[in-house]
Coordinates of C-alpha atoms in Angstrom, one line a residue:
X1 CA 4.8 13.3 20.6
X2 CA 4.0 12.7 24.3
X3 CA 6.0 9.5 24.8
X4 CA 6.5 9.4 28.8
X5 CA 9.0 6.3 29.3
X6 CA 10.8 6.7 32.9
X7 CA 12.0 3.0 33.1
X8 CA 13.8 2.8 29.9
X9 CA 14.2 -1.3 31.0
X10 CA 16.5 -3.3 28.7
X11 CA 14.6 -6.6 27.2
X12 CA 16.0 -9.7 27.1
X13 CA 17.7 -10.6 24.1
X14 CA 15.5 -12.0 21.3
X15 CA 17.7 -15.6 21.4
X16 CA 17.1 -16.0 25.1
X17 CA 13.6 -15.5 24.9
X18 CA 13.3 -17.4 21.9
X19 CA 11.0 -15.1 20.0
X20 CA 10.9 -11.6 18.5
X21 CA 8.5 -9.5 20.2
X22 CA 6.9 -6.2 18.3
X23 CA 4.4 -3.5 19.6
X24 CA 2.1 -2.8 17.3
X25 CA -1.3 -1.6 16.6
X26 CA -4.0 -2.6 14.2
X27 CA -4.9 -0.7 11.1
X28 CA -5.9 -1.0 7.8
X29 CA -2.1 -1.0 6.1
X30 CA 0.4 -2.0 8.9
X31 CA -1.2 -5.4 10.8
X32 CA -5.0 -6.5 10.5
X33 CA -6.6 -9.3 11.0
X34 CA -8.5 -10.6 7.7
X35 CA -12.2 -12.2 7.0
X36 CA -10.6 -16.0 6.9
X37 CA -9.1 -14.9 10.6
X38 CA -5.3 -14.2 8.9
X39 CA -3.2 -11.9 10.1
X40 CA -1.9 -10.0 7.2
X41 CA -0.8 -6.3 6.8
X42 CA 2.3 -5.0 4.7
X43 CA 4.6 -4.4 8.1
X44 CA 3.2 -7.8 9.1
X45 CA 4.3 -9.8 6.5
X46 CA 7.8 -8.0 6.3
X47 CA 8.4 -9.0 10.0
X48 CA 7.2 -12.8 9.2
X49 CA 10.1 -13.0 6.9
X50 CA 12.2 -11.3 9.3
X51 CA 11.7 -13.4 12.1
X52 CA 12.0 -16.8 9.4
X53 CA 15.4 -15.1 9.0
X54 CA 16.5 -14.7 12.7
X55 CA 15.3 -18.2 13.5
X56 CA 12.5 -17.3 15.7
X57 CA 8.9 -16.5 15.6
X58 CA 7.6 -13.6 15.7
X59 CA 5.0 -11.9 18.7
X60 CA 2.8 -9.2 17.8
X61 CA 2.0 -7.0 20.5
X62 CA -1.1 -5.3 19.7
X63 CA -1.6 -1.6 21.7
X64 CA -4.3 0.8 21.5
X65 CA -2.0 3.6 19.2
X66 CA 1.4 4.7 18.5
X67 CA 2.6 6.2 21.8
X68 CA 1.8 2.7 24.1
X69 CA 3.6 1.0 21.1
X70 CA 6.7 3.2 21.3
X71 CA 6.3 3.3 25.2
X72 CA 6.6 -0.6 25.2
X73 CA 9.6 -0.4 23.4
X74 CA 11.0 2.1 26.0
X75 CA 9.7 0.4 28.7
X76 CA 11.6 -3.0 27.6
X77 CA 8.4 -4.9 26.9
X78 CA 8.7 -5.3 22.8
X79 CA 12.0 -5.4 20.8
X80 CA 10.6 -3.1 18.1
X81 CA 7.7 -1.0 17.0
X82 CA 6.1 -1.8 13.7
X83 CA 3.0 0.3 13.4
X84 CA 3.3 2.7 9.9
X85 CA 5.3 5.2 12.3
X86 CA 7.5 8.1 11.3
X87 CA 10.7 8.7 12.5
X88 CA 10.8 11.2 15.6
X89 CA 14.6 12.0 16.4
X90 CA 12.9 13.8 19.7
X91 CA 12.0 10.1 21.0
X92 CA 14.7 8.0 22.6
X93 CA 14.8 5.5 20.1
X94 CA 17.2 4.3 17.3
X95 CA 15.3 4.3 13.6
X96 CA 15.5 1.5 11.3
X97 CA 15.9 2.3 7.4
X98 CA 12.9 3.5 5.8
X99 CA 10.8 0.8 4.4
X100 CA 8.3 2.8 2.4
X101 CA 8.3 6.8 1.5
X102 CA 4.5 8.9 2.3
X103 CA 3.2 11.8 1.9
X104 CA 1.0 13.7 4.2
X105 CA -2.2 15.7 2.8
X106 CA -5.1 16.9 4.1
X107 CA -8.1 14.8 3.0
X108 CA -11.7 16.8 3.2
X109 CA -14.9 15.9 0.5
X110 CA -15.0 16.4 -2.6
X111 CA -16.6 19.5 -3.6
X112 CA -16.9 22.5 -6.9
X113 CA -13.6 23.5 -4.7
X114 CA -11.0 20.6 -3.7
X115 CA -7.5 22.6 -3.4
X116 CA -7.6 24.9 -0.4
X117 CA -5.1 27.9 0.0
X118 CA -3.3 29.0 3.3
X119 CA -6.0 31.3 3.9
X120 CA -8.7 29.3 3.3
X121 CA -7.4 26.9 6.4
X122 CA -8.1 29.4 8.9
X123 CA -11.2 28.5 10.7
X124 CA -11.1 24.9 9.6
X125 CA -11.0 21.6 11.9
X126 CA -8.3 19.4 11.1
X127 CA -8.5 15.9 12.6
X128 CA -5.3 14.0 13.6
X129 CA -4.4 11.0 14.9
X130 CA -2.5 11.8 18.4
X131 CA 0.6 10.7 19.1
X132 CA 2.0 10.7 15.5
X133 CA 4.9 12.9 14.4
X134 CA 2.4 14.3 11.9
X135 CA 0.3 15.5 14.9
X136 CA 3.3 17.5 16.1
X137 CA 3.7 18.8 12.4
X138 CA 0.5 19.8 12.6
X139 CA 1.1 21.9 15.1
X140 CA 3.9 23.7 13.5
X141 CA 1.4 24.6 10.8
X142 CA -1.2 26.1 13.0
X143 CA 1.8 28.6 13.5
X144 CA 1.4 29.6 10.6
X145 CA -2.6 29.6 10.6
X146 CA -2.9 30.7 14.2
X147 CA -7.3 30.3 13.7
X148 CA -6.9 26.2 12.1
X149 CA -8.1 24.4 14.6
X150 CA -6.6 20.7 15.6
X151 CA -8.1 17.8 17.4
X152 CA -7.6 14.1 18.4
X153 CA -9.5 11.1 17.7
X154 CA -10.2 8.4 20.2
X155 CA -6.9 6.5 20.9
X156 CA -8.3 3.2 18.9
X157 CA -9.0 5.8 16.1
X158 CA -8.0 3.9 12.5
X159 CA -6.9 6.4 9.4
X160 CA -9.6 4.4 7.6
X161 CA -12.3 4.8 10.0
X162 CA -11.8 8.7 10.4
X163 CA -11.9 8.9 6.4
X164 CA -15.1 7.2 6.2
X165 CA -16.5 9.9 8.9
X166 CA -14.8 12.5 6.7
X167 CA -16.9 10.8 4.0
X168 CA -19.9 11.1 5.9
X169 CA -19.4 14.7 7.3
X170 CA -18.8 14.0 10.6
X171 CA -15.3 15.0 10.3
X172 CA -13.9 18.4 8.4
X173 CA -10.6 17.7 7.4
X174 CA -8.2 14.6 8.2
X175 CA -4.6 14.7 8.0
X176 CA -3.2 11.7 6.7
X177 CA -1.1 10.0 3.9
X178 CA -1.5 9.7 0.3
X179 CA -2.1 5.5 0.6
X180 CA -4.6 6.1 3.3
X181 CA -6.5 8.2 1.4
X182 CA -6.1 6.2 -2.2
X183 CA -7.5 3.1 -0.2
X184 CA -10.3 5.1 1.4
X185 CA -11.4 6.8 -1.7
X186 CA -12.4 3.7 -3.5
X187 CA -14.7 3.1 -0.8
X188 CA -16.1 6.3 -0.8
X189 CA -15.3 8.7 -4.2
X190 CA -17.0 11.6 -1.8
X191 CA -13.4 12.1 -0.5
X192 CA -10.9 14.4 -2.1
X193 CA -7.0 15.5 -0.8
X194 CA -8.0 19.4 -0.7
X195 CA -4.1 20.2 0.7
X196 CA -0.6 18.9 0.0
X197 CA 0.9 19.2 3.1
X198 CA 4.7 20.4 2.7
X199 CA 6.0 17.6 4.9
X200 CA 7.3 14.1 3.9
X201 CA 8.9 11.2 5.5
X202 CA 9.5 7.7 5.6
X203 CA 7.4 4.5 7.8
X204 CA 10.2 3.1 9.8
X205 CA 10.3 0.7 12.7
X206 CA 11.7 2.0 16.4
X207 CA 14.1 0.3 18.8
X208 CA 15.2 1.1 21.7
X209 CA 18.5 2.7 21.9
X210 CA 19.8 0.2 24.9
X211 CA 18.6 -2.6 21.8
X212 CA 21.6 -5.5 21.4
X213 CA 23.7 -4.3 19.0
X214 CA 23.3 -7.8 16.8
X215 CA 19.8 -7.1 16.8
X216 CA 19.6 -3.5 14.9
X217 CA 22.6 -4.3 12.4
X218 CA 20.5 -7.7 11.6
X219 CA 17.0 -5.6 11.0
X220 CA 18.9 -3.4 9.0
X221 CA 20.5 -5.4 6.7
X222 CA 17.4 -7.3 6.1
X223 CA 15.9 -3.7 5.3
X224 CA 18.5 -3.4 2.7
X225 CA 18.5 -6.6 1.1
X226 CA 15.0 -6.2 0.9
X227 CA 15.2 -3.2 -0.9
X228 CA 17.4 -4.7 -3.1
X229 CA 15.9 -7.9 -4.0
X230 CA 12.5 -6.8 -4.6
X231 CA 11.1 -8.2 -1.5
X232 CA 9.9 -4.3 -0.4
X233 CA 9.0 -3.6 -3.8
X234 CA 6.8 -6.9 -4.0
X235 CA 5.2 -6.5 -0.5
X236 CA 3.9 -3.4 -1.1
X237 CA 2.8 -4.5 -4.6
X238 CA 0.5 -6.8 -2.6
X239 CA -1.4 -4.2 -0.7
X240 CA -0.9 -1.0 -2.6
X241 CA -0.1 -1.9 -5.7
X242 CA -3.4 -1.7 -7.6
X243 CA -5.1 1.4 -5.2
X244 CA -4.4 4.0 -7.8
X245 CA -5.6 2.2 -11.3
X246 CA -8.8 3.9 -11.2
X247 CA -9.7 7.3 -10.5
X248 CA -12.5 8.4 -8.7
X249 CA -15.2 8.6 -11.5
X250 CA -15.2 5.0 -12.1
X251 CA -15.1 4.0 -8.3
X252 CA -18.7 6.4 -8.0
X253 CA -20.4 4.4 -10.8
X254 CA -18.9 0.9 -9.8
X255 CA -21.0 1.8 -6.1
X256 CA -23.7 3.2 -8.2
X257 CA -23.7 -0.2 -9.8
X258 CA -23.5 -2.1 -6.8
X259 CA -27.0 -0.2 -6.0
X260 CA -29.2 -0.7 -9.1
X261 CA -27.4 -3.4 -10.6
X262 CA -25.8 -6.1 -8.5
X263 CA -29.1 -6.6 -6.8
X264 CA -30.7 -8.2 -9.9
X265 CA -28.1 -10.8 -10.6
X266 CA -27.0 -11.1 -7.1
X267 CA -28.7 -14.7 -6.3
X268 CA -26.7 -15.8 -9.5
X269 CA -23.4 -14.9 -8.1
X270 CA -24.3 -16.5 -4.9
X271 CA -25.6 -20.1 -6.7
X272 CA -22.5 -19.9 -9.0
X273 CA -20.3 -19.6 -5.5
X274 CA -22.2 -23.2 -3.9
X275 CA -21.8 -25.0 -7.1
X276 CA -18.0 -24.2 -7.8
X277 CA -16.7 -22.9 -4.0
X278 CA -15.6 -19.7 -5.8
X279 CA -16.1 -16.3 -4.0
X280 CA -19.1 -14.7 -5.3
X281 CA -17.4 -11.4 -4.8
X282 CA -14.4 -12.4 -6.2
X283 CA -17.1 -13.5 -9.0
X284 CA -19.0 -10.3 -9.4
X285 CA -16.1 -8.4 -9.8
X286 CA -14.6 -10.2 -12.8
X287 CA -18.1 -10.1 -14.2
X288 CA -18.0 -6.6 -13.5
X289 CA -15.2 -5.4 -14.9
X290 CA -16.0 -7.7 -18.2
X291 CA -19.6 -6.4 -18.7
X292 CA -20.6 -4.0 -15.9
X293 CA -23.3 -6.6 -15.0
X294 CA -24.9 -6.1 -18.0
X295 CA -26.6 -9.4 -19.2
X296 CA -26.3 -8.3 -23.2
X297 CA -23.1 -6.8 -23.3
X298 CA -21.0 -7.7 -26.5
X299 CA -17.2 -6.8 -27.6
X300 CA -15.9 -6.2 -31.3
X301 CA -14.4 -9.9 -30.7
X302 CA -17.6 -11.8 -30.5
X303 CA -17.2 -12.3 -26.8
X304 CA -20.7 -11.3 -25.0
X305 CA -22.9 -12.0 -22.0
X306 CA -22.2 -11.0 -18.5
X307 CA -18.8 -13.1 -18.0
X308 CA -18.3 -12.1 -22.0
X309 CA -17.6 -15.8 -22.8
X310 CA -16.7 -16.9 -26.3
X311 CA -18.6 -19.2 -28.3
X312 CA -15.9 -22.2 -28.0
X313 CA -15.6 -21.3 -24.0
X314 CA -19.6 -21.3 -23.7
X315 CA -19.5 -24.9 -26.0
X316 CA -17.0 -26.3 -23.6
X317 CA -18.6 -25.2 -20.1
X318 CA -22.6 -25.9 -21.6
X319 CA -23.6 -22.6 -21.3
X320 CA -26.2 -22.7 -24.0
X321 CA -27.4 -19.1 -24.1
X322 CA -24.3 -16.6 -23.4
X323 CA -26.9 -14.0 -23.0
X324 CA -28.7 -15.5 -20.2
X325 CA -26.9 -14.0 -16.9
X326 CA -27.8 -17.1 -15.1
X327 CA -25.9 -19.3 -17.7
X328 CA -23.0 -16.8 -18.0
X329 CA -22.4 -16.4 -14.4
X330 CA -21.9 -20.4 -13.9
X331 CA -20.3 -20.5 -16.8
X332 CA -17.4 -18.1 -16.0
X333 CA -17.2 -19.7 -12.7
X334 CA -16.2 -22.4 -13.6
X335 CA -13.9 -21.3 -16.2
X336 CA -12.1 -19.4 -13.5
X337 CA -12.3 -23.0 -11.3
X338 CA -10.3 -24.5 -14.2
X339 CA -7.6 -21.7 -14.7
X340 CA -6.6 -21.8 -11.4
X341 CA -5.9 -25.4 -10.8
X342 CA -3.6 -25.0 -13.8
X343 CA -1.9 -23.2 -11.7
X344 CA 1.2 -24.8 -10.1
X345 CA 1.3 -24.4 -6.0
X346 CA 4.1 -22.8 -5.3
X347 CA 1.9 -19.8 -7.1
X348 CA 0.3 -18.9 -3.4
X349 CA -2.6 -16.3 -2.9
X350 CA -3.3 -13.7 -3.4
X351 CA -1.0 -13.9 -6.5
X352 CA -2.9 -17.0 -8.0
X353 CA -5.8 -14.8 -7.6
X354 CA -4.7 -12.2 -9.8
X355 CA -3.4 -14.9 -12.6
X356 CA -6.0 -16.8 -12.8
X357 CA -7.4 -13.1 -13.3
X358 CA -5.3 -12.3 -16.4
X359 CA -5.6 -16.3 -17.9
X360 CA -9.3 -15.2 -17.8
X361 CA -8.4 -12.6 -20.2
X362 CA -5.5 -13.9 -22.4
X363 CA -6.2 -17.5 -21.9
X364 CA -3.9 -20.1 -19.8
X365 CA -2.0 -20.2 -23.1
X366 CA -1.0 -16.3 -23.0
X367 CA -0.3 -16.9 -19.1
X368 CA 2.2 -19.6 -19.8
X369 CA 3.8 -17.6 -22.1
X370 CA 4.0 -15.0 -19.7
X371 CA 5.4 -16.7 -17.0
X372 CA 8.0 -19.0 -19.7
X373 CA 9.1 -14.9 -20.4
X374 CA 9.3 -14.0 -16.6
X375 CA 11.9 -16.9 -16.4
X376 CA 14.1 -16.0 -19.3
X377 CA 14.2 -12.6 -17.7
X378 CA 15.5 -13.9 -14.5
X379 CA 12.3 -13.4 -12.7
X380 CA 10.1 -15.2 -10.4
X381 CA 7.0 -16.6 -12.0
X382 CA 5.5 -17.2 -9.1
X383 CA 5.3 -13.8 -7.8
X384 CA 2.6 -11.2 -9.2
X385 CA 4.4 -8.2 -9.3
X386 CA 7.2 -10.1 -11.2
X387 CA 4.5 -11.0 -13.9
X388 CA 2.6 -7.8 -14.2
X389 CA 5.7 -6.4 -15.2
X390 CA 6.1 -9.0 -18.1
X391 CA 2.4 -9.2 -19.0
X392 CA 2.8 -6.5 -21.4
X393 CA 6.2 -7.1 -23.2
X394 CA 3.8 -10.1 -24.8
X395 CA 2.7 -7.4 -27.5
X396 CA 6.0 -6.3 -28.3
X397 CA 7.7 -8.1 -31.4
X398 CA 11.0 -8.9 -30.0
X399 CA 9.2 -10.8 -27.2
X400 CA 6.2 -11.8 -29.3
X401 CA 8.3 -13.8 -31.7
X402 CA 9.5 -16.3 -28.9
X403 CA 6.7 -17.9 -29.1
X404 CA 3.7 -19.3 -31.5
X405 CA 0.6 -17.4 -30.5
X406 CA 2.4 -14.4 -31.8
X407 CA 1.8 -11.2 -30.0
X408 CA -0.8 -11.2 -27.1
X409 CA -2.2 -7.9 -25.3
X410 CA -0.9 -8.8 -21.9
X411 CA -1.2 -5.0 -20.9
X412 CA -5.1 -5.6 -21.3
X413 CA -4.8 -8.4 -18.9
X414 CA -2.6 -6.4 -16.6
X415 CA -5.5 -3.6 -16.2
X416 CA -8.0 -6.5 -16.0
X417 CA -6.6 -7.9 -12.9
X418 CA -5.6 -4.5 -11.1
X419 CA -9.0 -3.5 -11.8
X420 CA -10.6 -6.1 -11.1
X421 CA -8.5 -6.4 -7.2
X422 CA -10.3 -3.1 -6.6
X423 CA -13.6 -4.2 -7.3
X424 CA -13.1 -7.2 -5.4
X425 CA -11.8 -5.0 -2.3
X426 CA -14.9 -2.8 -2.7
X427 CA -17.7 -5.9 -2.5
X428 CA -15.6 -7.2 0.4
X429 CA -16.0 -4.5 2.2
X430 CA -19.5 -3.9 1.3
X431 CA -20.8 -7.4 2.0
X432 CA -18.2 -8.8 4.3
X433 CA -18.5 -12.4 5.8
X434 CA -17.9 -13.4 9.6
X435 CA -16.5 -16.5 8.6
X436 CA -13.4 -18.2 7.4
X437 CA -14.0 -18.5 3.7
X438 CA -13.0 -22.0 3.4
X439 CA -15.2 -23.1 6.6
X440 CA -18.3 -23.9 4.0
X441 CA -16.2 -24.5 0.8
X442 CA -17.6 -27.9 -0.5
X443 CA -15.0 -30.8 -0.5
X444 CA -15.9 -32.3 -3.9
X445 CA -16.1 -28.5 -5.7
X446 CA -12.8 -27.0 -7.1
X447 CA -11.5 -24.5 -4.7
X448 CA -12.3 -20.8 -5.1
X449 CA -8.6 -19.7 -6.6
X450 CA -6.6 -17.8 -4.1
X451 CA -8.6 -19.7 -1.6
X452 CA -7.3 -23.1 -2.3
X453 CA -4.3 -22.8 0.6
X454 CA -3.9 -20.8 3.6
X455 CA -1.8 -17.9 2.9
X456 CA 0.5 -15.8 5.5
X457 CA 0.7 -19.7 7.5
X458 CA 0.6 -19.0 11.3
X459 CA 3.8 -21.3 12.2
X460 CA 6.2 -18.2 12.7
X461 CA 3.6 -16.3 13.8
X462 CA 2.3 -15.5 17.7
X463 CA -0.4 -13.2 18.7
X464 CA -1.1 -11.3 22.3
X465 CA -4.4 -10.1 23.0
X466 CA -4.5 -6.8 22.9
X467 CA -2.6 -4.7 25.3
X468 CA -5.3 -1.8 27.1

């Protein structure tokens, strides 16, 4: 890595200057700005709390890549880098703990052939981000394959962006990590990891070595405590959690769906959204993962239709035909309007998202239970990745017994929601809006759930433009 620093300035200590400054740049995992104009991003939210903990708000220094992030920490313009980087002992910089583990692997499209040998490297073009310390371990395996070619991206180059061109056969092979390429795939099941690459390693944040010495032993003892109170574990539930439910089968028929099904039913979605402020995406994928859009679909419980309402639920909402998509879609919007204002509000999005997801399937009854289980276990029942992990003790008899519904199949509601967040991911991305989602929510409608608050609040929170 190329990281020319001569200064090596000393910045002023985060107290003094009253906030905690961080070079970063934007990218699908680390720090992105959402559709309803949030800043979100796994790092991002991590250094949120940190800063909440140090008393001072946090200022994300956005840079092109990796090297003018480091640089600024050199340089004594940022206190840290936070930007999914490696650690690079040839840098003058002190390492935090890890916060996350990755693997590297070259990602190419899927093909008859998708593992590649040694030999069958040689002559290929391998695409890598420059700047990286998996660029310079690239280059210690093209010592080995002295005919695999290497080249850089554009400096604003995204891991995302250079799958999709890998997608679209613009790019050979990419050399990335394993979450990359399990986020990308969904969006495109063209893409395949054709090569394990024999290196591993950890995303870690950078200081400078002059940092106060307050400063580093405060970051890491965060790092730890988050490790050991779940706060780690729970953050990268949020983004990651849910990429590698499906495989890539189902991803290539839910986008051949989205072709020669969606289209039919699509106006439905979209009336269903006015009349109940829900998120027709958000919608559609519920409906999707219940019937695969289709209008006639019936289970061995009686449930049918496209949103696969019970007779009782259809009774209660007026649907009058469960068969008729038009019916079903409303229907099952506003069934999913009611779960989540059962909801209390200290469950915040997107975690009310994915419960009012799994009430959809086990009923606000089986969701209570869950979350009266969560409690006795001494977990939060606020948090999602507390309750996914109780959702399926619900079947088991020890658990069962505690309560009078008997057993419920929380594991099927557990799949249903991580499903589900995929599809929803998918449509988002495939019909995105340029608006804040709550800009045109109706005042008198019940709010969309997981839109009903604004999550990731900006106090705490202070943006730069970005830095050229």
């Amino acid at each position: 890595m190329a990281v020319v620093s001569p200064s090596r300035s000393r910045i002023a200590d985060f107290r003094s200057l009253g906030e905690l400054r961080v070079a970063t740049r934007v990218d699908a995992l680390s720090y992105h700005s959402d559709e309803r104009g949030t800043y979100a991003g796994f790092e991002h939210d991590l250094l949120v709390t940190l800063g909440k903990r140090l008393g001072v708000p946090v200022r994300f220094l956005p840079y092109p890549d990796t090297e003018h992030a480091l640089e600024a920490v050199i340089n004594g313009q940022a206190h840290l880098a936070a930007a999914g980087l490696t650690p690079d002992r040839h840098l003058p910089l002190a390492w935090t703990t890890g916060l996350r583990e990755i693997d590297f692997v070259l990602v190419g499209r899927a093909g008859r052939r998708t593992t590649l040998r040694d030999s069958d490297l040689a002559g290929r073009v391998v695409t890598v981000r420059q700047g990286t310390k998996l660029a310079w371990l690239m280059e210690t395996l093209r010592q080995r394959i002295p005919d695999l070619e290497i080249v850089h991206p554009a400096p604003h180059s995204d891991d995302q962006d250079l799958l999709m061109q890998v997608a679209n056969g613009r790019i050979d092979l990419l050399a990335t990590d394993q979450v990359n390429y399990a986020l990308a795939k969904r969006l495109s099941p063209k893409l395949a990891v054709v090569y394990d690459l024999p290196f591993k390693s950890t995303v870690s944040w950078a200081m400078s070595l002059q940092a106060d010495g307050g400063l580093s032993s405060e970051i890491n003892a965060f790092l730890n405590e988050s490790a050991g109170n779940g706060l780690l574990a729970g953050t990268a539930d949020r983004y990651f959690g849910h990429i590698r439910r499906l495989d890539r089968y189902d991803f290539a028929v839910f986008h051949k769906r989205i072709q020669n099904r969606l289209p039919r039913y699509l106006s439905h979605f979209q009336e269903a959204e006015k009349q109940t402020g829900i998120d027709w995406r958000y919608l559609a994928a519920v409906s999707y993962q219940e019937s695969h859009w289709d209008p006639e679909a019936t289970s061995y419980t009686g449930v049918r239709g496209m949103m696969m309402l019970t007779v009782d639920t259809a009774n209660r909402l007026g649907v009058e035909n469960r068969l008729d998509p038009k019916q079903s879609i409303l229907g099952g919007a506003r069934y999913l309007s009611m779960l989540q204002r059962r909801l209390p509000e200290e469950v915040q999005y997107p975690d009310r998202l994915w419960m009012t997801t799994a009430a959809y399937n086990i009923g606000p009854g089986g969701l209570n239970n869950a979350r009266k289980l969560a409690r006795t276990l001494g977990k939060n029942d606020a948090v999602w990745v507390d309750l996914k992990s109780v959702l399926p003790l619900l079947a088991q008899p020890q658990y069962a017994s505690q309560f009078k519904t008997g057993p419920v199949r929380g594991g099927e509601a557990l799949i249903m929601a991580e499903n589900v967040r995929n599809f929803y991911d998918i449509l988002r991305y495939s019909y995105p809006v340029e608006r804040p989602l709550l800009a045109e929510a109706d005042a008198d409608a019940p709010q969309p759930p997981g839109f009903q608050f604004n999550a990731q609040a900006t106090s705490g929170v202070r943006v730069s433009q970005p830095v050229p």
